[in-house]
């Protein structure tokens, strides 16, 4: 079937999204044609906005509209604890739990020798600088319980421990391979409470 050019272009964009094949893309494209003009405009603007108006916090790496982010700017938070996660989505999950009152550090990935991802390729150098000047007493490593997540935690532990800062790892309430993103709040709370020293 030959689609009109604007439809074909929109379909091509939808198909760049995960899990969307040609059929779904066609359905979404035709649905979009029938949407209210103002809804389509808002949709288009928000797509541009997520690229244009977001940046990574220069302190913690969290995705934010303001730099430094609201969490780093919040002086009521415990400045002596930093919880290290892989992605911004993990910060959102932890914040939903409403129990962790320390600071974060977002790595934007994990170490992966197979994919050639080394310490300089993720947000590790800034973390190390941060630990040198801030009054941090504990670093909680909350990378996922995957092989890469564990290896990254081990690497960071070896790097940080000589400085005398306490290094802990989330308890294995989070089973192997389970992502922080998908853990419920009770499981996350237990994982933080039951963290063990590395
Ligand atoms: Zn921040």
PDB file of C-alpha atoms in Angstrom, residues 54-151:
ATOM      1  CA  UNK A  54      16.448  19.133  29.455  1.00  0.00           C
ATOM      2  CA  UNK A  55      20.057  18.816  30.457  1.00  0.00           C
ATOM      3  CA  UNK A  56      22.103  16.747  32.860  1.00  0.00           C
ATOM      4  CA  UNK A  57      22.786  18.334  36.252  1.00  0.00           C
ATOM      5  CA  UNK A  58      26.451  19.341  36.331  1.00  0.00           C
ATOM      6  CA  UNK A  59      26.755  18.012  39.897  1.00  0.00           C
ATOM      7  CA  UNK A  60      24.863  14.709  39.945  1.00  0.00           C
ATOM      8  CA  UNK A  61      24.054  13.999  36.295  1.00  0.00           C
ATOM      9  CA  UNK A  62      20.306  13.813  36.940  1.00  0.00           C
ATOM     10  CA  UNK A  63      18.140  14.948  34.026  1.00  0.00           C
ATOM     11  CA  UNK A  64      16.812  18.398  34.839  1.00  0.00           C
ATOM     12  CA  UNK A  65      15.408  21.666  33.532  1.00  0.00           C
ATOM     13  CA  UNK A  66      17.519  23.702  35.966  1.00  0.00           C
ATOM     14  CA  UNK A  67      21.208  23.203  36.611  1.00  0.00           C
ATOM     15  CA  UNK A  68      21.981  22.295  39.398  1.00  0.00           C
ATOM     16  CA  UNK A  69      18.878  20.144  39.798  1.00  0.00           C
ATOM     17  CA  UNK A  70      16.276  20.606  42.566  1.00  0.00           C
ATOM     18  CA  UNK A  71      17.696  17.679  44.567  1.00  0.00           C
ATOM     19  CA  UNK A  72      21.258  19.059  44.587  1.00  0.00           C
ATOM     20  CA  UNK A  73      19.880  22.513  45.469  1.00  0.00           C
ATOM     21  CA  UNK A  74      17.829  21.187  48.401  1.00  0.00           C
ATOM     22  CA  UNK A  75      19.898  21.964  51.478  1.00  0.00           C
ATOM     23  CA  UNK A  76      17.499  19.999  53.694  1.00  0.00           C
ATOM     24  CA  UNK A  77      18.716  16.762  52.156  1.00  0.00           C
ATOM     25  CA  UNK A  78      21.461  14.755  53.810  1.00  0.00           C
ATOM     26  CA  UNK A  79      24.641  15.942  52.079  1.00  0.00           C
ATOM     27  CA  UNK A  80      26.689  13.111  53.585  1.00  0.00           C
ATOM     28  CA  UNK A  81      25.092  10.247  51.602  1.00  0.00           C
ATOM     29  CA  UNK A  82      25.213   9.754  47.836  1.00  0.00           C
ATOM     30  CA  UNK A  83      23.207   7.001  46.183  1.00  0.00           C
ATOM     31  CA  UNK A  84      24.670   5.976  42.826  1.00  0.00           C
ATOM     32  CA  UNK A  85      22.258   4.779  40.120  1.00  0.00           C
ATOM     33  CA  UNK A  86      22.493   3.883  36.451  1.00  0.00           C
ATOM     34  CA  UNK A  87      19.767   6.101  35.037  1.00  0.00           C
ATOM     35  CA  UNK A  88      17.564   9.132  35.754  1.00  0.00           C
ATOM     36  CA  UNK A  89      14.558   6.768  35.799  1.00  0.00           C
ATOM     37  CA  UNK A  90      16.089   5.123  38.890  1.00  0.00           C
ATOM     38  CA  UNK A  91      16.162   8.487  40.682  1.00  0.00           C
ATOM     39  CA  UNK A  92      12.463   8.887  39.936  1.00  0.00           C
ATOM     40  CA  UNK A  93      11.740   5.399  41.369  1.00  0.00           C
ATOM     41  CA  UNK A  94      13.774   6.139  44.509  1.00  0.00           C
ATOM     42  CA  UNK A  95      12.074   9.509  44.980  1.00  0.00           C
ATOM     43  CA  UNK A  96       8.640   7.859  44.740  1.00  0.00           C
ATOM     44  CA  UNK A  97       9.633   5.818  47.773  1.00  0.00           C
ATOM     45  CA  UNK A  98       9.922   9.131  49.677  1.00  0.00           C
ATOM     46  CA  UNK A  99      12.258   7.613  52.222  1.00  0.00           C
ATOM     47  CA  UNK A 100      15.709   8.370  50.891  1.00  0.00           C
ATOM     48  CA  UNK A 101      16.763  11.891  51.853  1.00  0.00           C
ATOM     49  CA  UNK A 102      20.348  11.897  50.638  1.00  0.00           C
ATOM     50  CA  UNK A 103      21.786  12.937  47.287  1.00  0.00           C
ATOM     51  CA  UNK A 104      22.161  11.030  44.027  1.00  0.00           C
ATOM     52  CA  UNK A 105      24.689  10.429  41.328  1.00  0.00           C
ATOM     53  CA  UNK A 106      23.515   9.227  37.900  1.00  0.00           C
ATOM     54  CA  UNK A 107      26.071   7.252  35.905  1.00  0.00           C
ATOM     55  CA  UNK A 108      24.125   7.140  32.613  1.00  0.00           C
ATOM     56  CA  UNK A 109      25.189   3.558  32.027  1.00  0.00           C
ATOM     57  CA  UNK A 110      27.416   0.835  33.399  1.00  0.00           C
ATOM     58  CA  UNK A 111      30.893  -0.417  32.694  1.00  0.00           C
ATOM     59  CA  UNK A 112      30.880  -2.926  29.866  1.00  0.00           C
ATOM     60  CA  UNK A 113      34.133  -4.302  28.472  1.00  0.00           C
ATOM     61  CA  UNK A 114      32.197  -6.072  25.705  1.00  0.00           C
ATOM     62  CA  UNK A 115      30.655  -2.823  24.489  1.00  0.00           C
ATOM     63  CA  UNK A 116      33.848  -0.920  25.206  1.00  0.00           C
ATOM     64  CA  UNK A 117      32.311   1.259  27.924  1.00  0.00           C
ATOM     65  CA  UNK A 118      35.038   2.339  30.341  1.00  0.00           C
ATOM     66  CA  UNK A 119      34.995   4.592  33.449  1.00  0.00           C
ATOM     67  CA  UNK A 120      35.569   7.725  31.341  1.00  0.00           C
ATOM     68  CA  UNK A 121      32.538   6.949  29.169  1.00  0.00           C
ATOM     69  CA  UNK A 122      30.049   7.121  32.025  1.00  0.00           C
ATOM     70  CA  UNK A 123      29.622   9.727  34.763  1.00  0.00           C
ATOM     71  CA  UNK A 124      32.388   8.338  37.030  1.00  0.00           C
ATOM     72  CA  UNK A 125      35.088  11.077  36.854  1.00  0.00           C
ATOM     73  CA  UNK A 126      32.626  13.711  38.142  1.00  0.00           C
ATOM     74  CA  UNK A 127      31.602  11.380  40.989  1.00  0.00           C
ATOM     75  CA  UNK A 128      35.215  10.990  42.082  1.00  0.00           C
ATOM     76  CA  UNK A 129      35.749  14.770  41.992  1.00  0.00           C
ATOM     77  CA  UNK A 130      32.569  15.209  43.998  1.00  0.00           C
ATOM     78  CA  UNK A 131      33.786  12.821  46.681  1.00  0.00           C
ATOM     79  CA  UNK A 132      37.039  14.719  47.011  1.00  0.00           C
ATOM     80  CA  UNK A 133      35.484  18.040  47.904  1.00  0.00           C
ATOM     81  CA  UNK A 134      32.063  17.299  49.397  1.00  0.00           C
ATOM     82  CA  UNK A 135      31.586  16.026  52.907  1.00  0.00           C
ATOM     83  CA  UNK A 136      30.408  12.595  51.886  1.00  0.00           C
ATOM     84  CA  UNK A 137      30.455   9.847  54.508  1.00  0.00           C
ATOM     85  CA  UNK A 138      28.652   7.079  52.640  1.00  0.00           C
ATOM     86  CA  UNK A 139      28.212   6.054  49.012  1.00  0.00           C
ATOM     87  CA  UNK A 140      25.365   3.610  48.348  1.00  0.00           C
ATOM     88  CA  UNK A 141      25.900   1.694  45.116  1.00  0.00           C
ATOM     89  CA  UNK A 142      22.480   1.064  43.605  1.00  0.00           C
ATOM     90  CA  UNK A 143      23.427  -0.141  40.156  1.00  0.00           C
ATOM     91  CA  UNK A 144      21.213  -2.970  38.929  1.00  0.00           C
ATOM     92  CA  UNK A 145      21.889  -6.574  39.907  1.00  0.00           C
ATOM     93  CA  UNK A 146      23.041  -7.510  36.390  1.00  0.00           C
ATOM     94  CA  UNK A 147      26.579  -8.691  35.593  1.00  0.00           C
ATOM     95  CA  UNK A 148      27.551  -5.207  34.375  1.00  0.00           C
ATOM     96  CA  UNK A 149      25.809  -3.526  37.322  1.00  0.00           C
ATOM     97  CA  UNK A 150      27.684  -5.730  39.807  1.00  0.00           C
ATOM     98  CA  UNK A 151      31.013  -5.192  38.033  1.00  0.00           C
TER      99      UNK A 151
END
